[in-house]
Amino acid sequence: MYKKIFIACLSVILILSVPLFTGCSVKSSENTSTGRSGSSSPKKESSGKKRETIHEYLLPAASGAVVYGNDIISIDASNVSEGYVMIQYNGGIEKVRIQITAPDGTTYTYALAIGSYETFPLSGGDGSYHIDILENAYDDMYAIAFSQDISVTLNDEFRPFLYPNQYVWFTQDYKAVDYAADLSENSSDDLDYVEQVYQYVIDNISYDEELAANVKTNYLPNIDHTMKTKKGICFDYASLMAAMLRSQGVPTKLVVGYSGDAYHAWISVYMKEIGWVDDIIEFDGKNWSLMDPTLAANNSSKSVAKYVGDGNNYTVKYSY
């Protein structure tokens, strides 16, 4: 279930306010490469026309050209024009949070692992971002360990939704990325490719009610694990489809918000002919009426609705 961490301020001691992922809830309140799914979407007969398959992927790098921080914190802002920032923590506190406030005032909260750089999207577009690194002081209280403002001018408005990040993580070695390239090779254009990825996910991944009921705080998707087990919660569905599409150059947002009263995750895809495709319900070969793979998958409607609602009244809160 999702868990909200409410904000208050006692000197420099904080309680974080933005909900972190803990499942697909009815009420809001290390990534590793594993096996490859044996199932696949049906292969279409070739029409002679082929989309250009990508084999050199956009991957984030902490190049060290622009770094802010102190002895235990590094914020690598070398590639903010590409739509991401990389942050590393090497201190002795077990629980660390990041808050990134976008130019429109939306604050994104993440958990940060110790010892390695992690990638976070600058999904609010051009402008000034504020970053706070917070260390757990006691209970649910956090203290600001470091703060930094950064100015961002994107090379391309779609860049934040093409790179991997903490919620949509992949590398060239991931089986999901390899399988995405296979689907691309069999696609005539971007629209055909998106349809095939969408169909693969909804045909092969089932909703994991046990995980939804017991998922731990700070849960992160592992897309190859989702492919191997063929199970996941809404976060896994959205992350897998987003990663497969991004790896082949299709801008894709992992969107978090509400489906009715349910806190939920789905995706929004950018198509050159259409624009951003979101908040709708199904693809019939010509028209889109769904970019929510959780609701479209072969699940019991009652079991899914228990955790993610019925798809009515989508309200976007965050885009990753």
Short mmCIF file of C-alpha atoms in Angstrom, two decimals:
data_model
loop_
_atom_site.label_atom_id
_atom_site.label_comp_id
_atom_site.label_asym_id
_atom_site.label_seq_id
_atom_site.Cartn_x
_atom_site.Cartn_y
_atom_site.Cartn_z
CA MET A 1 0.00 0.00 0.00
CA TYR A 2 1.09 3.57 -0.57
CA LYS A 3 2.32 5.39 2.43
CA LYS A 4 2.33 9.16 2.87
CA ILE A 5 5.04 10.90 4.79
CA PHE A 6 3.71 14.23 6.02
CA ILE A 7 5.86 17.37 6.19
CA ALA A 8 6.62 19.47 9.23
CA CYS A 9 9.62 21.55 10.21
CA LEU A 10 11.45 21.63 13.53
CA SER A 11 14.50 23.79 12.94
CA VAL A 12 16.21 21.79 10.18
CA ILE A 13 14.34 18.56 11.04
CA LEU A 14 11.77 17.50 8.44
CA ILE A 15 9.18 14.84 7.80
CA LEU A 16 8.87 14.24 4.07
CA SER A 17 5.50 14.97 2.50
CA VAL A 18 5.44 13.38 -0.95
CA PRO A 19 4.23 9.75 -1.13
CA LEU A 20 6.89 7.19 -2.05
CA PHE A 21 5.91 4.08 -3.97
CA THR A 22 4.80 1.20 -1.79
CA GLY A 23 2.18 -0.38 -4.05
CA CYS A 24 -1.07 0.42 -5.85
CA SER A 25 -3.38 1.59 -3.13
CA VAL A 26 -7.10 2.09 -3.05
CA LYS A 27 -6.64 5.25 -1.01
CA SER A 28 -3.61 7.54 -1.20
CA SER A 29 -2.74 8.37 2.22
CA GLU A 30 19.06 -2.67 -7.34
CA ASN A 31 18.02 -3.17 -10.35
CA THR A 32 19.60 -6.35 -11.68
CA SER A 33 19.27 -8.21 -14.94
CA THR A 34 17.44 -11.51 -14.63
CA GLY A 35 15.92 -14.00 -17.02
CA ARG A 36 13.91 -13.28 -20.13
CA SER A 37 10.27 -14.11 -20.53
CA GLY A 38 9.63 -17.00 -22.84
CA SER A 39 6.38 -15.48 -24.09
CA SER A 40 6.15 -12.99 -26.88
CA SER A 41 3.65 -10.98 -28.84
CA PRO A 42 2.48 -12.46 -32.12
CA LYS A 43 4.79 -11.59 -35.02
CA LYS A 44 3.17 -9.73 -37.89
CA GLU A 45 3.78 -10.44 -41.54
CA SER A 46 6.30 -7.99 -42.98
CA SER A 47 4.82 -5.16 -45.05
CA GLY A 48 8.24 -4.33 -46.47
CA LYS A 49 8.48 -1.11 -44.49
CA LYS A 50 10.71 -1.18 -41.40
CA ARG A 51 11.19 1.27 -38.57
CA GLU A 52 14.79 2.13 -37.72
CA THR A 53 15.81 0.03 -34.72
CA ILE A 54 18.08 1.66 -32.14
CA HIS A 55 21.15 -0.25 -30.93
CA GLU A 56 23.07 2.63 -29.31
CA TYR A 57 21.06 3.59 -26.25
CA LEU A 58 20.79 6.84 -24.32
CA LEU A 59 22.36 6.05 -20.95
CA PRO A 60 23.08 8.51 -18.12
CA ALA A 61 26.63 9.36 -17.08
CA ALA A 62 28.14 11.13 -14.07
CA SER A 63 30.90 12.76 -16.09
CA GLY A 64 32.15 15.04 -13.30
CA ALA A 65 32.12 18.26 -15.33
CA VAL A 66 29.70 20.01 -12.92
CA VAL A 67 29.47 18.60 -9.38
CA TYR A 68 27.97 20.06 -6.21
CA GLY A 69 28.15 18.59 -2.73
CA ASN A 70 30.42 17.92 0.24
CA ASP A 71 32.45 15.04 1.66
CA ILE A 72 29.53 12.60 1.58
CA ILE A 73 27.17 13.96 -1.11
CA SER A 74 27.75 14.44 -4.83
CA ILE A 75 25.20 15.99 -7.17
CA ASP A 76 26.49 15.54 -10.72
CA ALA A 77 24.74 18.17 -12.82
CA SER A 78 26.97 17.74 -15.86
CA ASN A 79 24.12 16.61 -18.09
CA VAL A 80 21.09 18.55 -16.89
CA SER A 81 20.53 19.74 -20.47
CA GLU A 82 19.83 16.06 -21.26
CA GLY A 83 17.06 16.02 -18.67
CA TYR A 84 18.56 14.25 -15.68
CA VAL A 85 20.72 14.72 -12.60
CA MET A 86 22.78 12.03 -10.84
CA ILE A 87 23.17 11.90 -7.06
CA GLN A 88 25.46 9.84 -4.83
CA TYR A 89 25.48 9.49 -1.03
CA ASN A 90 28.45 8.03 0.88
CA GLY A 91 27.51 8.94 4.43
CA GLY A 92 26.76 6.74 7.39
CA ILE A 93 22.98 7.25 7.62
CA GLU A 94 20.92 4.28 6.45
CA LYS A 95 17.81 6.18 5.34
CA VAL A 96 18.31 9.07 2.94
CA ARG A 97 15.73 10.98 0.93
CA ILE A 98 15.93 13.40 -2.00
CA GLN A 99 13.46 16.14 -2.72
CA ILE A 100 13.61 17.75 -6.16
CA THR A 101 11.34 20.78 -6.59
CA ALA A 102 10.54 21.52 -10.22
CA PRO A 103 10.08 25.02 -11.70
CA ASP A 104 6.28 24.79 -11.29
CA GLY A 105 6.65 24.07 -7.56
CA THR A 106 5.93 20.32 -7.74
CA THR A 107 8.16 18.45 -5.29
CA TYR A 108 9.31 14.93 -6.14
CA THR A 109 10.53 12.73 -3.28
CA TYR A 110 12.78 9.70 -3.69
CA ALA A 111 14.69 7.26 -1.51
CA LEU A 112 18.45 7.21 -2.17
CA ALA A 113 20.64 4.14 -1.87
CA ILE A 114 24.08 4.39 -0.31
CA GLY A 115 27.29 4.22 -2.31
CA SER A 116 26.43 4.58 -5.98
CA TYR A 117 25.08 7.24 -8.32
CA GLU A 118 21.37 7.12 -9.07
CA THR A 119 19.59 8.96 -11.85
CA PHE A 120 16.63 11.31 -11.39
CA PRO A 121 14.62 13.02 -14.14
CA LEU A 122 14.21 16.76 -14.55
CA SER A 123 10.69 16.29 -15.81
CA GLY A 124 9.47 19.83 -15.16
CA GLY A 125 11.16 21.26 -18.26
CA ASP A 126 13.31 24.38 -18.38
CA GLY A 127 13.83 26.52 -15.31
CA SER A 128 15.22 26.50 -11.78
CA TYR A 129 15.19 23.30 -9.70
CA HIS A 130 15.86 23.02 -5.98
CA ILE A 131 17.42 19.83 -4.60
CA ASP A 132 17.45 18.82 -0.92
CA ILE A 133 19.34 15.78 0.39
CA LEU A 134 17.84 14.68 3.71
CA GLU A 135 19.21 12.25 6.30
CA ASN A 136 17.01 10.35 8.73
CA ALA A 137 17.40 11.81 12.22
CA TYR A 138 14.97 9.63 14.18
CA ASP A 139 11.63 7.93 13.54
CA ASP A 140 10.20 9.63 10.43
CA MET A 141 12.12 12.85 11.01
CA TYR A 142 14.71 14.00 8.47
CA ALA A 143 17.35 16.74 8.52
CA ILE A 144 18.65 18.64 5.50
CA ALA A 145 22.24 17.50 4.83
CA PHE A 146 22.76 19.53 1.66
CA SER A 147 20.79 21.82 -0.66
CA GLN A 148 21.47 23.05 -4.16
CA ASP A 149 19.71 25.11 -6.82
CA ILE A 150 20.38 24.27 -10.47
CA SER A 151 19.31 26.03 -13.65
CA VAL A 152 18.13 23.79 -16.49
CA THR A 153 17.77 24.45 -20.21
CA LEU A 154 16.92 21.22 -22.01
CA ASN A 155 18.46 20.30 -25.35
CA ASP A 156 15.09 18.76 -26.20
CA GLU A 157 11.83 18.78 -24.23
CA PHE A 158 11.56 14.98 -24.63
CA ARG A 159 14.99 14.12 -23.20
CA PRO A 160 13.80 13.49 -19.62
CA PHE A 161 11.45 10.83 -21.01
CA LEU A 162 14.03 8.99 -23.11
CA TYR A 163 16.77 8.27 -20.55
CA PRO A 164 16.63 5.63 -17.81
CA ASN A 165 15.98 6.90 -14.29
CA GLN A 166 15.42 5.39 -10.86
CA TYR A 167 11.80 4.45 -11.66
CA VAL A 168 12.40 3.41 -15.28
CA TRP A 169 15.80 1.77 -15.09
CA PHE A 170 17.50 -0.17 -17.88
CA THR A 171 20.87 -0.63 -19.56
CA GLN A 172 21.90 -2.16 -22.87
CA ASP A 173 22.37 -5.50 -21.07
CA TYR A 174 18.77 -5.84 -19.94
CA LYS A 175 16.74 -8.63 -21.52
CA ALA A 176 13.75 -6.30 -21.81
CA VAL A 177 15.84 -3.93 -23.92
CA ASP A 178 16.98 -6.79 -26.13
CA TYR A 179 13.42 -7.97 -26.58
CA ALA A 180 12.29 -4.42 -27.34
CA ALA A 181 14.81 -4.32 -30.18
CA ASP A 182 13.39 -7.60 -31.50
CA LEU A 183 9.90 -6.09 -31.56
CA SER A 184 11.23 -2.98 -33.26
CA GLU A 185 12.85 -5.05 -36.00
CA ASN A 186 9.41 -6.48 -36.72
CA SER A 187 7.66 -3.07 -36.73
CA SER A 188 6.84 -0.91 -39.71
CA ASP A 189 6.86 2.41 -37.83
CA ASP A 190 6.65 3.92 -34.34
CA LEU A 191 2.90 3.42 -34.07
CA ASP A 192 3.23 -0.25 -34.96
CA TYR A 193 6.10 -0.61 -32.47
CA VAL A 194 4.14 0.98 -29.61
CA GLU A 195 1.22 -1.32 -30.36
CA GLN A 196 3.46 -4.41 -30.25
CA VAL A 197 5.10 -3.42 -26.95
CA TYR A 198 1.70 -2.60 -25.47
CA GLN A 199 0.27 -5.92 -26.63
CA TYR A 200 3.26 -7.86 -25.27
CA VAL A 201 2.88 -6.33 -21.81
CA ILE A 202 -0.89 -6.74 -21.50
CA ASP A 203 -0.79 -10.32 -22.89
CA ASN A 204 2.09 -11.57 -20.72
CA ILE A 205 2.07 -9.76 -17.37
CA SER A 206 -0.55 -10.54 -14.71
CA TYR A 207 -1.40 -8.42 -11.71
CA ASP A 208 0.37 -9.60 -8.55
CA GLU A 209 -2.19 -9.24 -5.77
CA GLU A 210 0.15 -10.75 -3.17
CA LEU A 211 2.84 -8.18 -3.95
CA ALA A 212 0.29 -5.37 -3.95
CA ALA A 213 -0.87 -6.39 -0.48
CA ASN A 214 2.64 -6.81 0.96
CA VAL A 215 4.93 -4.52 -1.03
CA LYS A 216 7.56 -2.77 1.06
CA THR A 217 8.20 0.95 1.35
CA ASN A 218 10.57 2.29 -1.34
CA TYR A 219 9.79 -0.57 -3.73
CA LEU A 220 11.42 -0.10 -7.13
CA PRO A 221 10.55 -2.00 -10.32
CA ASN A 222 12.99 -4.48 -11.86
CA ILE A 223 11.83 -4.81 -15.45
CA ASP A 224 13.70 -8.01 -16.24
CA HIS A 225 12.33 -9.63 -13.08
CA THR A 226 8.83 -8.61 -14.17
CA MET A 227 9.42 -10.26 -17.55
CA LYS A 228 10.74 -13.43 -15.91
CA THR A 229 7.97 -13.83 -13.33
CA LYS A 230 5.25 -12.43 -15.63
CA LYS A 231 3.75 -10.65 -12.63
CA GLY A 232 3.76 -7.15 -11.22
CA ILE A 233 1.85 -4.24 -9.76
CA CYS A 234 0.91 -1.07 -11.63
CA PHE A 235 4.38 0.39 -11.03
CA ASP A 236 5.95 -2.66 -12.72
CA TYR A 237 3.60 -2.56 -15.71
CA ALA A 238 4.31 1.11 -16.30
CA SER A 239 8.07 0.82 -15.77
CA LEU A 240 8.44 -2.17 -18.13
CA MET A 241 6.50 -0.59 -20.96
CA ALA A 242 8.18 2.80 -20.46
CA ALA A 243 11.66 1.22 -20.54
CA MET A 244 10.95 -0.79 -23.68
CA LEU A 245 9.62 2.28 -25.48
CA ARG A 246 12.34 4.67 -24.28
CA SER A 247 15.09 2.26 -25.28
CA GLN A 248 13.81 2.53 -28.85
CA GLY A 249 13.57 6.31 -28.86
CA VAL A 250 9.85 6.73 -28.11
CA PRO A 251 9.36 9.45 -25.45
CA THR A 252 7.40 7.89 -22.59
CA LYS A 253 6.35 9.27 -19.22
CA LEU A 254 5.78 7.04 -16.22
CA VAL A 255 2.82 8.88 -14.72
CA VAL A 256 1.70 8.70 -11.10
CA GLY A 257 -1.61 10.05 -9.89
CA TYR A 258 -5.16 8.96 -9.26
CA SER A 259 -7.52 6.62 -11.05
CA GLY A 260 -10.70 7.73 -9.35
CA ASP A 261 -9.79 7.48 -5.65
CA ALA A 262 -6.96 5.00 -6.22
CA TYR A 263 -3.31 6.05 -6.24
CA HIS A 264 -1.96 4.53 -9.42
CA ALA A 265 0.81 4.43 -12.07
CA TRP A 266 0.38 4.33 -15.86
CA ILE A 267 2.16 5.73 -18.92
CA SER A 268 1.88 8.52 -21.45
CA VAL A 269 3.53 8.10 -24.87
CA TYR A 270 4.45 10.78 -27.40
CA MET A 271 3.59 10.02 -31.02
CA LYS A 272 4.68 12.50 -33.69
CA GLU A 273 1.34 12.30 -35.48
CA ILE A 274 -0.78 12.54 -32.34
CA GLY A 275 1.16 14.19 -29.49
CA TRP A 276 1.07 12.82 -25.93
CA VAL A 277 -1.26 9.81 -25.69
CA ASP A 278 -2.62 9.51 -22.16
CA ASP A 279 -5.70 9.32 -19.95
CA ILE A 280 -7.46 7.08 -22.46
CA ILE A 281 -8.57 3.50 -22.70
CA GLU A 282 -7.64 1.09 -25.72
CA PHE A 283 -6.04 0.69 -29.16
CA ASP A 284 -8.19 -0.76 -31.97
CA GLY A 285 -5.55 -0.66 -34.74
CA LYS A 286 -6.40 2.89 -35.76
CA ASN A 287 -7.31 4.84 -32.64
CA TRP A 288 -5.93 4.90 -29.09
CA SER A 289 -8.30 4.58 -26.18
CA LEU A 290 -5.77 3.13 -23.54
CA MET A 291 -2.26 3.72 -22.31
CA ASP A 292 -2.86 2.06 -18.93
CA PRO A 293 -1.36 -1.44 -19.28
CA THR A 294 -2.47 -2.53 -15.81
CA LEU A 295 -6.17 -2.15 -16.61
CA ALA A 296 -5.80 -3.53 -20.14
CA ALA A 297 -3.97 -6.70 -19.11
CA ASN A 298 -5.66 -10.09 -18.84
CA ASN A 299 -6.63 -9.73 -15.21
CA SER A 300 -9.75 -10.11 -13.16
CA SER A 301 -11.36 -6.66 -13.30
CA LYS A 302 -12.49 -6.98 -9.70
CA SER A 303 -9.05 -7.94 -8.38
CA VAL A 304 -7.31 -5.11 -10.22
CA ALA A 305 -9.95 -2.53 -9.29
CA LYS A 306 -9.35 -3.42 -5.64
CA TYR A 307 -5.90 -1.85 -5.93
CA VAL A 308 -5.98 0.56 -8.89
CA GLY A 309 -9.57 1.66 -9.44
CA ASP A 310 -11.47 1.39 -12.70
CA GLY A 311 -9.59 3.89 -14.86
CA ASN A 312 -12.13 6.68 -14.49
CA ASN A 313 -11.15 10.25 -13.72
CA TYR A 314 -7.39 10.06 -14.21
CA THR A 315 -5.57 12.84 -12.37
CA VAL A 316 -1.83 13.30 -12.98
CA LYS A 317 0.31 14.18 -9.94
CA TYR A 318 3.85 13.34 -11.06
CA SER A 319 5.62 12.47 -14.32
CA TYR A 320 8.93 10.57 -14.28
#
